[in-house]
PDB file of C-alpha atoms in Angstrom:
ATOM      1  CA  MET A 457     -23.427  -5.975  15.044  1.00  0.00           C
ATOM      2  CA  LYS A 458     -20.148  -3.740  15.871  1.00  0.00           C
ATOM      3  CA  LEU A 459     -17.127  -4.264  13.866  1.00  0.00           C
ATOM      4  CA  SER A 460     -14.388  -6.182  14.954  1.00  0.00           C
ATOM      5  CA  PHE A 461     -11.749  -4.035  14.859  1.00  0.00           C
ATOM      6  CA  PRO A 462     -13.573  -0.216  15.105  1.00  0.00           C
ATOM      7  CA  GLU A 463     -10.067   1.195  15.559  1.00  0.00           C
ATOM      8  CA  SER A 464      -9.346   0.156  11.896  1.00  0.00           C
ATOM      9  CA  ILE A 465     -12.450   2.960  10.887  1.00  0.00           C
ATOM     10  CA  LEU A 466     -11.070   5.720   9.224  1.00  0.00           C
ATOM     11  CA  TYR A 467     -14.524   7.192   7.930  1.00  0.00           C
ATOM     12  CA  GLU A 468     -18.049   5.775   8.151  1.00  0.00           C
ATOM     13  CA  ASP A 469     -21.525   7.108   6.969  1.00  0.00           C
ATOM     14  CA  ASP A 470     -25.152   5.053   5.412  1.00  0.00           C
ATOM     15  CA  ASN A 471     -22.886   3.811   1.816  1.00  0.00           C
ATOM     16  CA  PHE A 472     -18.710   3.749   2.756  1.00  0.00           C
ATOM     17  CA  LEU A 473     -16.761   1.988   5.302  1.00  0.00           C
ATOM     18  CA  ILE A 474     -13.170   3.294   4.691  1.00  0.00           C
ATOM     19  CA  ILE A 475     -10.517   1.507   7.280  1.00  0.00           C
ATOM     20  CA  ASN A 476      -6.882   1.482   7.922  1.00  0.00           C
ATOM     21  CA  LYS A 477      -5.992  -2.303   6.855  1.00  0.00           C
ATOM     22  CA  PRO A 478      -3.215  -3.809   8.461  1.00  0.00           C
ATOM     23  CA  PRO A 479      -0.522  -5.483   7.065  1.00  0.00           C
ATOM     24  CA  HIS A 480      -0.426  -9.211   6.775  1.00  0.00           C
ATOM     25  CA  LEU A 481      -4.214  -9.090   6.408  1.00  0.00           C
ATOM     26  CA  SER A 482      -5.819 -10.584   3.042  1.00  0.00           C
ATOM     27  CA  THR A 483      -9.025  -8.319   1.337  1.00  0.00           C
ATOM     28  CA  LEU A 484     -10.418 -10.968  -0.183  1.00  0.00           C
ATOM     29  CA  ASP A 485     -11.090 -14.537   0.991  1.00  0.00           C
ATOM     30  CA  ASP A 486      -8.862 -16.081  -2.553  1.00  0.00           C
ATOM     31  CA  ARG A 487      -6.170 -14.584  -0.808  1.00  0.00           C
ATOM     32  CA  ALA A 488      -6.783 -15.582   2.835  1.00  0.00           C
ATOM     33  CA  THR A 489      -4.241 -18.987   2.646  1.00  0.00           C
ATOM     34  CA  GLY A 490      -4.537 -21.779   5.495  1.00  0.00           C
ATOM     35  CA  GLY A 491      -7.871 -20.803   7.242  1.00  0.00           C
ATOM     36  CA  LYS A 492      -6.629 -17.118   7.952  1.00  0.00           C
ATOM     37  CA  THR A 493      -9.762 -14.684   7.949  1.00  0.00           C
ATOM     38  CA  SER A 494      -9.952 -11.550   5.525  1.00  0.00           C
ATOM     39  CA  VAL A 495     -11.276  -7.983   5.269  1.00  0.00           C
ATOM     40  CA  LEU A 496     -13.821  -8.825   3.358  1.00  0.00           C
ATOM     41  CA  GLN A 497     -14.930 -12.024   5.947  1.00  0.00           C
ATOM     42  CA  LEU A 498     -14.785  -9.474   9.438  1.00  0.00           C
ATOM     43  CA  THR A 499     -16.770  -6.718   8.110  1.00  0.00           C
ATOM     44  CA  ARG A 500     -19.429  -9.045   6.497  1.00  0.00           C
ATOM     45  CA  ALA A 501     -20.152  -9.807   9.830  1.00  0.00           C
ATOM     46  CA  TYR A 502     -20.684  -6.706  10.606  1.00  0.00           C
ATOM     47  CA  ASN A 503     -22.619  -6.068   7.325  1.00  0.00           C
ATOM     48  CA  PRO A 504     -23.904  -9.103   4.865  1.00  0.00           C
ATOM     49  CA  GLU A 505     -24.516  -6.763   2.136  1.00  0.00           C
ATOM     50  CA  ILE A 506     -20.106  -5.219   2.136  1.00  0.00           C
ATOM     51  CA  GLN A 507     -18.821  -4.974  -0.982  1.00  0.00           C
ATOM     52  CA  ILE A 508     -14.933  -4.497  -1.532  1.00  0.00           C
ATOM     53  CA  GLY A 509     -14.136  -1.548  -3.099  1.00  0.00           C
ATOM     54  CA  HIS A 510     -11.219  -2.670  -4.536  1.00  0.00           C
ATOM     55  CA  ARG A 511      -7.992  -4.257  -3.306  1.00  0.00           C
ATOM     56  CA  LEU A 512      -4.829  -3.576  -1.598  1.00  0.00           C
ATOM     57  CA  ASP A 513      -1.347  -6.668  -1.143  1.00  0.00           C
ATOM     58  CA  LYS A 514      -1.459  -8.743   2.144  1.00  0.00           C
ATOM     59  CA  GLU A 515       1.465  -7.107   3.384  1.00  0.00           C
ATOM     60  CA  THR A 516       0.399  -3.891   2.336  1.00  0.00           C
ATOM     61  CA  SER A 517      -1.053  -1.608   5.320  1.00  0.00           C
ATOM     62  CA  GLY A 518      -3.417   1.267   4.669  1.00  0.00           C
ATOM     63  CA  VAL A 519      -6.518   3.176   2.768  1.00  0.00           C
ATOM     64  CA  LEU A 520      -8.808   0.448   2.241  1.00  0.00           C
ATOM     65  CA  ALA A 521     -12.725   1.721   0.757  1.00  0.00           C
ATOM     66  CA  ILE A 522     -15.045  -0.671   1.204  1.00  0.00           C
ATOM     67  CA  ALA A 523     -19.045  -0.515  -0.188  1.00  0.00           C
ATOM     68  CA  LYS A 524     -22.091  -0.959   2.774  1.00  0.00           C
ATOM     69  CA  ASN A 525     -24.715  -1.876  -0.778  1.00  0.00           C
ATOM     70  CA  GLY A 526     -25.272  -2.617  -4.006  1.00  0.00           C
ATOM     71  CA  GLU A 527     -25.943   0.468  -4.763  1.00  0.00           C
ATOM     72  CA  ALA A 528     -23.030   2.641  -3.312  1.00  0.00           C
ATOM     73  CA  TYR A 529     -20.436  -0.450  -4.373  1.00  0.00           C
ATOM     74  CA  ARG A 530     -21.815   0.610  -8.502  1.00  0.00           C
ATOM     75  CA  HIS A 531     -21.255   3.961  -7.507  1.00  0.00           C
ATOM     76  CA  LEU A 532     -17.452   3.477  -6.440  1.00  0.00           C
ATOM     77  CA  SER A 533     -17.079   1.108  -8.968  1.00  0.00           C
ATOM     78  CA  MET A 534     -17.791   3.828 -11.841  1.00  0.00           C
ATOM     79  CA  ALA A 535     -15.407   6.235 -10.016  1.00  0.00           C
ATOM     80  CA  PHE A 536     -13.140   3.625 -10.133  1.00  0.00           C
ATOM     81  CA  GLU A 537     -13.079   2.599 -14.178  1.00  0.00           C
ATOM     82  CA  HIS A 538     -13.381   6.533 -15.602  1.00  0.00           C
ATOM     83  CA  ARG A 539     -10.785   7.850 -13.352  1.00  0.00           C
ATOM     84  CA  LYS A 540     -12.468   9.581 -10.188  1.00  0.00           C
ATOM     85  CA  VAL A 541     -10.066   8.166  -7.560  1.00  0.00           C
ATOM     86  CA  GLU A 542      -6.948   8.953  -6.216  1.00  0.00           C
ATOM     87  CA  LYS A 543      -4.798   6.667  -4.861  1.00  0.00           C
ATOM     88  CA  ILE A 544      -1.755   7.859  -2.821  1.00  0.00           C
ATOM     89  CA  TYR A 545       1.309   5.073  -1.953  1.00  0.00           C
ATOM     90  CA  HIS A 546       3.916   5.679   0.510  1.00  0.00           C
ATOM     91  CA  ALA A 547       6.771   3.994  -0.208  1.00  0.00           C
ATOM     92  CA  PHE A 548       9.889   3.385   1.171  1.00  0.00           C
ATOM     93  CA  VAL A 549      12.514   1.823  -1.194  1.00  0.00           C
ATOM     94  CA  GLN A 550      16.494   1.476  -1.762  1.00  0.00           C
ATOM     95  CA  GLY A 551      18.575   3.888  -2.306  1.00  0.00           C
ATOM     96  CA  ILE A 552      18.649   7.961  -3.381  1.00  0.00           C
ATOM     97  CA  GLN A 553      16.066   9.061  -5.345  1.00  0.00           C
ATOM     98  CA  ASP A 554      15.097  12.019  -6.962  1.00  0.00           C
ATOM     99  CA  TYR A 555      11.826  11.947  -8.818  1.00  0.00           C
ATOM    100  CA  ASP A 556       9.728  15.038  -9.742  1.00  0.00           C
ATOM    101  CA  ASN A 557       6.224  13.496 -10.735  1.00  0.00           C
ATOM    102  CA  VAL A 558       7.828  11.207 -12.466  1.00  0.00           C
ATOM    103  CA  LYS A 559       5.496   8.952 -15.151  1.00  0.00           C
ATOM    104  CA  ILE A 560       5.944   5.253 -15.831  1.00  0.00           C
ATOM    105  CA  GLU A 561       4.272   3.766 -18.105  1.00  0.00           C
ATOM    106  CA  LYS A 562       4.918   0.349 -18.731  1.00  0.00           C
ATOM    107  CA  PRO A 563       2.940  -2.406 -19.232  1.00  0.00           C
ATOM    108  CA  ILE A 564       2.163  -5.104 -16.605  1.00  0.00           C
ATOM    109  CA  ALA A 565       1.505  -9.054 -17.275  1.00  0.00           C
ATOM    110  CA  GLN A 566       0.550 -11.629 -14.358  1.00  0.00           C
ATOM    111  CA  LEU A 567       3.099 -14.942 -13.580  1.00  0.00           C
ATOM    112  CA  SER A 568       1.643 -18.329 -12.931  1.00  0.00           C
ATOM    113  CA  THR A 569       4.160 -17.489 -10.414  1.00  0.00           C
ATOM    114  CA  GLY A 570       1.671 -15.315  -8.287  1.00  0.00           C
ATOM    115  CA  GLY A 571       4.315 -12.373  -9.322  1.00  0.00           C
ATOM    116  CA  VAL A 572       3.916 -10.115 -12.638  1.00  0.00           C
ATOM    117  CA  LYS A 573       6.610  -8.986 -15.756  1.00  0.00           C
ATOM    118  CA  ILE A 574       7.062  -5.883 -17.602  1.00  0.00           C
ATOM    119  CA  ASP A 575       5.476  -7.170 -21.220  1.00  0.00           C
ATOM    120  CA  LYS A 576       5.157  -4.977 -23.694  1.00  0.00           C
ATOM    121  CA  GLU A 577       3.754  -7.358 -26.114  1.00  0.00           C
ATOM    122  CA  ASN A 578       1.582  -9.392 -23.589  1.00  0.00           C
ATOM    123  CA  GLY A 579       1.347  -6.677 -21.070  1.00  0.00           C
ATOM    124  CA  LYS A 580      -2.470  -4.075 -19.861  1.00  0.00           C
ATOM    125  CA  PRO A 581      -1.345  -0.482 -19.740  1.00  0.00           C
ATOM    126  CA  ALA A 582      -0.036   0.609 -16.505  1.00  0.00           C
ATOM    127  CA  THR A 583       0.421   4.272 -15.119  1.00  0.00           C
ATOM    128  CA  THR A 584       2.044   5.285 -12.015  1.00  0.00           C
ATOM    129  CA  ILE A 585       3.385   8.674 -11.114  1.00  0.00           C
ATOM    130  CA  PHE A 586       6.738   8.904  -8.822  1.00  0.00           C
ATOM    131  CA  THR A 587       7.719  11.897  -6.412  1.00  0.00           C
ATOM    132  CA  THR A 588       9.948  12.248  -3.835  1.00  0.00           C
ATOM    133  CA  LEU A 589       9.143  12.777  -0.465  1.00  0.00           C
ATOM    134  CA  LYS A 590      12.277  12.890   1.197  1.00  0.00           C
ATOM    135  CA  ALA A 591      15.776  11.535   0.806  1.00  0.00           C
ATOM    136  CA  TYR A 592      17.624   9.468   3.778  1.00  0.00           C
ATOM    137  CA  LYS A 593      21.050   7.763   4.157  1.00  0.00           C
ATOM    138  CA  LYS A 594      20.446   5.305   1.845  1.00  0.00           C
ATOM    139  CA  ASN A 595      16.928   4.926   0.905  1.00  0.00           C
ATOM    140  CA  THR A 596      14.188   7.493   0.083  1.00  0.00           C
ATOM    141  CA  LEU A 597      10.673   7.675   1.079  1.00  0.00           C
ATOM    142  CA  ILE A 598       8.493   8.283  -2.386  1.00  0.00           C
ATOM    143  CA  GLU A 599       4.828   9.121  -2.805  1.00  0.00           C
ATOM    144  CA  CYS A 600       3.060   6.768  -5.624  1.00  0.00           C
ATOM    145  CA  LYS A 601      -0.078   7.475  -6.940  1.00  0.00           C
ATOM    146  CA  PRO A 602      -0.897   4.767  -9.369  1.00  0.00           C
ATOM    147  CA  VAL A 603      -3.468   5.975 -12.599  1.00  0.00           C
ATOM    148  CA  THR A 604      -3.587   2.742 -13.649  1.00  0.00           C
ATOM    149  CA  GLY A 605      -4.599  -0.447 -10.765  1.00  0.00           C
ATOM    150  CA  ARG A 606      -2.487  -3.121 -12.175  1.00  0.00           C
ATOM    151  CA  MET A 607      -1.644  -6.387  -9.254  1.00  0.00           C
ATOM    152  CA  HIS A 608       1.956  -5.094  -7.998  1.00  0.00           C
ATOM    153  CA  GLN A 609       2.058  -2.085 -10.050  1.00  0.00           C
ATOM    154  CA  ILE A 610       4.224   0.334  -8.247  1.00  0.00           C
ATOM    155  CA  ARG A 611       6.498  -2.122  -6.732  1.00  0.00           C
ATOM    156  CA  ILE A 612       7.143  -3.360 -10.746  1.00  0.00           C
ATOM    157  CA  HIS A 613       7.346   0.021 -11.585  1.00  0.00           C
ATOM    158  CA  LEU A 614       9.568   1.257  -9.075  1.00  0.00           C
ATOM    159  CA  ALA A 615      11.643  -2.038  -9.536  1.00  0.00           C
ATOM    160  CA  ILE A 616      12.798  -1.354 -13.098  1.00  0.00           C
ATOM    161  CA  MET A 617      13.415   2.115 -12.027  1.00  0.00           C
ATOM    162  CA  GLY A 618      16.111   0.879 -10.060  1.00  0.00           C
ATOM    163  CA  SER A 619      14.361   2.081  -6.649  1.00  0.00           C
ATOM    164  CA  PRO A 620      12.673  -1.602  -5.523  1.00  0.00           C
ATOM    165  CA  ILE A 621      10.615  -1.290  -2.276  1.00  0.00           C
ATOM    166  CA  ILE A 622      12.614  -2.172   1.158  1.00  0.00           C
ATOM    167  CA  ASN A 623      12.050  -5.869   1.354  1.00  0.00           C
ATOM    168  CA  ASP A 624      10.209  -7.003  -1.527  1.00  0.00           C
ATOM    169  CA  GLU A 625      12.639  -9.698  -2.198  1.00  0.00           C
ATOM    170  CA  MET A 626       9.729 -10.387  -5.311  1.00  0.00           C
ATOM    171  CA  TYR A 627      11.148  -7.252  -7.021  1.00  0.00           C
ATOM    172  CA  GLY A 628      15.043  -7.241  -5.973  1.00  0.00           C
ATOM    173  CA  GLY A 629      13.981  -4.921  -2.497  1.00  0.00           C
ATOM    174  CA  LYS A 630      16.337  -6.073   0.350  1.00  0.00           C
ATOM    175  CA  PRO A 631      15.847  -6.370   4.204  1.00  0.00           C
ATOM    176  CA  LEU A 632      17.517  -3.225   6.011  1.00  0.00           C
ATOM    177  CA  PHE A 633      19.250  -3.756   8.973  1.00  0.00           C
ATOM    178  CA  LEU A 634      19.922  -0.815  11.541  1.00  0.00           C
ATOM    179  CA  SER A 635      23.663  -1.839  11.710  1.00  0.00           C
ATOM    180  CA  GLU A 636      23.600  -0.197   7.554  1.00  0.00           C
ATOM    181  CA  ILE A 637      22.422   3.373   8.527  1.00  0.00           C
ATOM    182  CA  LYS A 638      23.176   3.541  12.420  1.00  0.00           C
ATOM    183  CA  LYS A 639      26.632   4.838  13.223  1.00  0.00           C
ATOM    184  CA  LYS A 640      27.565   3.016  16.167  1.00  0.00           C
ATOM    185  CA  PHE A 641      25.793   0.241  16.601  1.00  0.00           C
ATOM    186  CA  TYR A 642      26.109  -2.721  18.752  1.00  0.00           C
ATOM    187  CA  LEU A 643      24.866  -6.475  18.684  1.00  0.00           C
ATOM    188  CA  LYS A 644      24.940  -9.005  21.838  1.00  0.00           C
ATOM    189  CA  GLN A 645      26.818 -11.461  21.205  1.00  0.00           C
ATOM    190  CA  GLU A 646      24.962 -14.985  19.357  1.00  0.00           C
ATOM    191  CA  THR A 647      22.124 -12.564  18.339  1.00  0.00           C
ATOM    192  CA  ASP A 648      20.971 -12.519  15.190  1.00  0.00           C
ATOM    193  CA  GLU A 649      19.788  -9.075  14.196  1.00  0.00           C
ATOM    194  CA  GLN A 650      16.626  -8.271  12.553  1.00  0.00           C
ATOM    195  CA  PRO A 651      15.251  -6.494   9.466  1.00  0.00           C
ATOM    196  CA  LEU A 652      13.726  -2.984  10.272  1.00  0.00           C
ATOM    197  CA  ILE A 653      10.523  -4.070   8.924  1.00  0.00           C
ATOM    198  CA  ASN A 654       9.393  -7.439   8.040  1.00  0.00           C
ATOM    199  CA  ARG A 655       7.230  -7.149   4.856  1.00  0.00           C
ATOM    200  CA  VAL A 656       7.002  -4.987   1.702  1.00  0.00           C
ATOM    201  CA  ALA A 657       7.805  -1.259   3.209  1.00  0.00           C
ATOM    202  CA  LEU A 658       4.304  -0.063   1.091  1.00  0.00           C
ATOM    203  CA  HIS A 659       1.446   1.775   2.328  1.00  0.00           C
ATOM    204  CA  ALA A 660      -1.357   3.243   1.326  1.00  0.00           C
ATOM    205  CA  GLN A 661      -1.643   7.014   2.577  1.00  0.00           C
ATOM    206  CA  ALA A 662      -4.735   8.424   1.116  1.00  0.00           C
ATOM    207  CA  LEU A 663      -7.465   8.319  -0.777  1.00  0.00           C
ATOM    208  CA  VAL A 664      -9.345  10.781  -2.987  1.00  0.00           C
ATOM    209  CA  PHE A 665     -13.429   9.791  -3.836  1.00  0.00           C
ATOM    210  CA  PRO A 666     -16.601  10.863  -4.652  1.00  0.00           C
ATOM    211  CA  LEU A 667     -19.267  10.143  -2.236  1.00  0.00           C
ATOM    212  CA  MET A 668     -22.899   9.408  -3.330  1.00  0.00           C
ATOM    213  CA  ASN A 669     -23.113  13.520  -3.737  1.00  0.00           C
ATOM    214  CA  ASP A 670     -20.033  13.874  -5.960  1.00  0.00           C
ATOM    215  CA  GLU A 671     -18.593  15.394  -3.217  1.00  0.00           C
ATOM    216  CA  MET A 672     -15.233  14.549  -3.452  1.00  0.00           C
ATOM    217  CA  ILE A 673     -13.764  13.255  -0.143  1.00  0.00           C
ATOM    218  CA  ARG A 674      -9.804  13.003   0.996  1.00  0.00           C
ATOM    219  CA  VAL A 675      -9.226   9.867   3.690  1.00  0.00           C
ATOM    220  CA  GLU A 676      -5.730   9.328   5.044  1.00  0.00           C
ATOM    221  CA  ALA A 677      -4.289   6.878   7.223  1.00  0.00           C
ATOM    222  CA  PRO A 678      -1.601   7.118   9.411  1.00  0.00           C
ATOM    223  CA  TYR A 679       1.219   4.522   9.169  1.00  0.00           C
ATOM    224  CA  PRO A 680       1.377   1.603  10.911  1.00  0.00           C
ATOM    225  CA  LYS A 681       3.880   0.431  14.139  1.00  0.00           C
ATOM    226  CA  ASP A 682       5.741  -1.216  11.752  1.00  0.00           C
ATOM    227  CA  ILE A 683       6.203   1.411   9.138  1.00  0.00           C
ATOM    228  CA  LYS A 684       6.278   4.194  11.646  1.00  0.00           C
ATOM    229  CA  ALA A 685       9.036   2.404  13.552  1.00  0.00           C
ATOM    230  CA  LEU A 686      11.320   1.681  10.481  1.00  0.00           C
ATOM    231  CA  HIS A 687      10.287   5.764   9.554  1.00  0.00           C
ATOM    232  CA  ALA A 688      11.467   7.089  12.784  1.00  0.00           C
ATOM    233  CA  GLN A 689      14.979   5.208  12.323  1.00  0.00           C
ATOM    234  CA  LEU A 690      15.241   6.834   8.684  1.00  0.00           C
ATOM    235  CA  GLU A 691      14.791  10.252  10.082  1.00  0.00           C
ATOM    236  CA  LYS A 692      17.053   9.608  13.715  1.00  0.00           C
ATOM    237  CA  ASN A 693      20.086   8.144  11.102  1.00  0.00           C
ATOM    238  CA  MET A 694      20.403  10.640   8.084  1.00  0.00           C
TER     239      MET A 694
END
């Protein structure tokens, strides 16, 4: 049986399926509310033995590693446990930020509301490394490398640094409108301006991990349409 979204496949062999997860699609069934589908459901229709190697937030797009059999899943799990996997994210944040391999080590605790907080007493250790890729008029593109894999880790760590991700309202991020960055902007009367992106502006850009023979492979995910459009407007209106 063919995968229902073959255009999303970035890499495939007998053991692994690496996809470019679309935004607004849950990774696992427990996050797919209201009868909506998930990556797990879609890929198990393609191969019943499939297991998801790690999670991406529902709104986050980008590289997602999937194991096609039990042995591959164990191999990938051990690689994550022994930190042989490198995850690289791109975040478009508020403000002009200058980070050069800045390491943030702040423990994270989950909240009953579905979010997280920094909690030195009860939180689990969490480490992320941030590097500025490019600064724009009012925003910055940041490369994020999570060393650990806590829920909302990148989002909360950026927020406590004073650089919340665009449109990440849970952690202080605000929508970005074209009128904020474009010098000459005209909006038709009786028309409400829409934000440049309607989700958290975070993309899992690359994943480096060992194949079954321990050969390291790097898989990169192109920006989806909404991130690509946001990036283009930031580049155009510097």
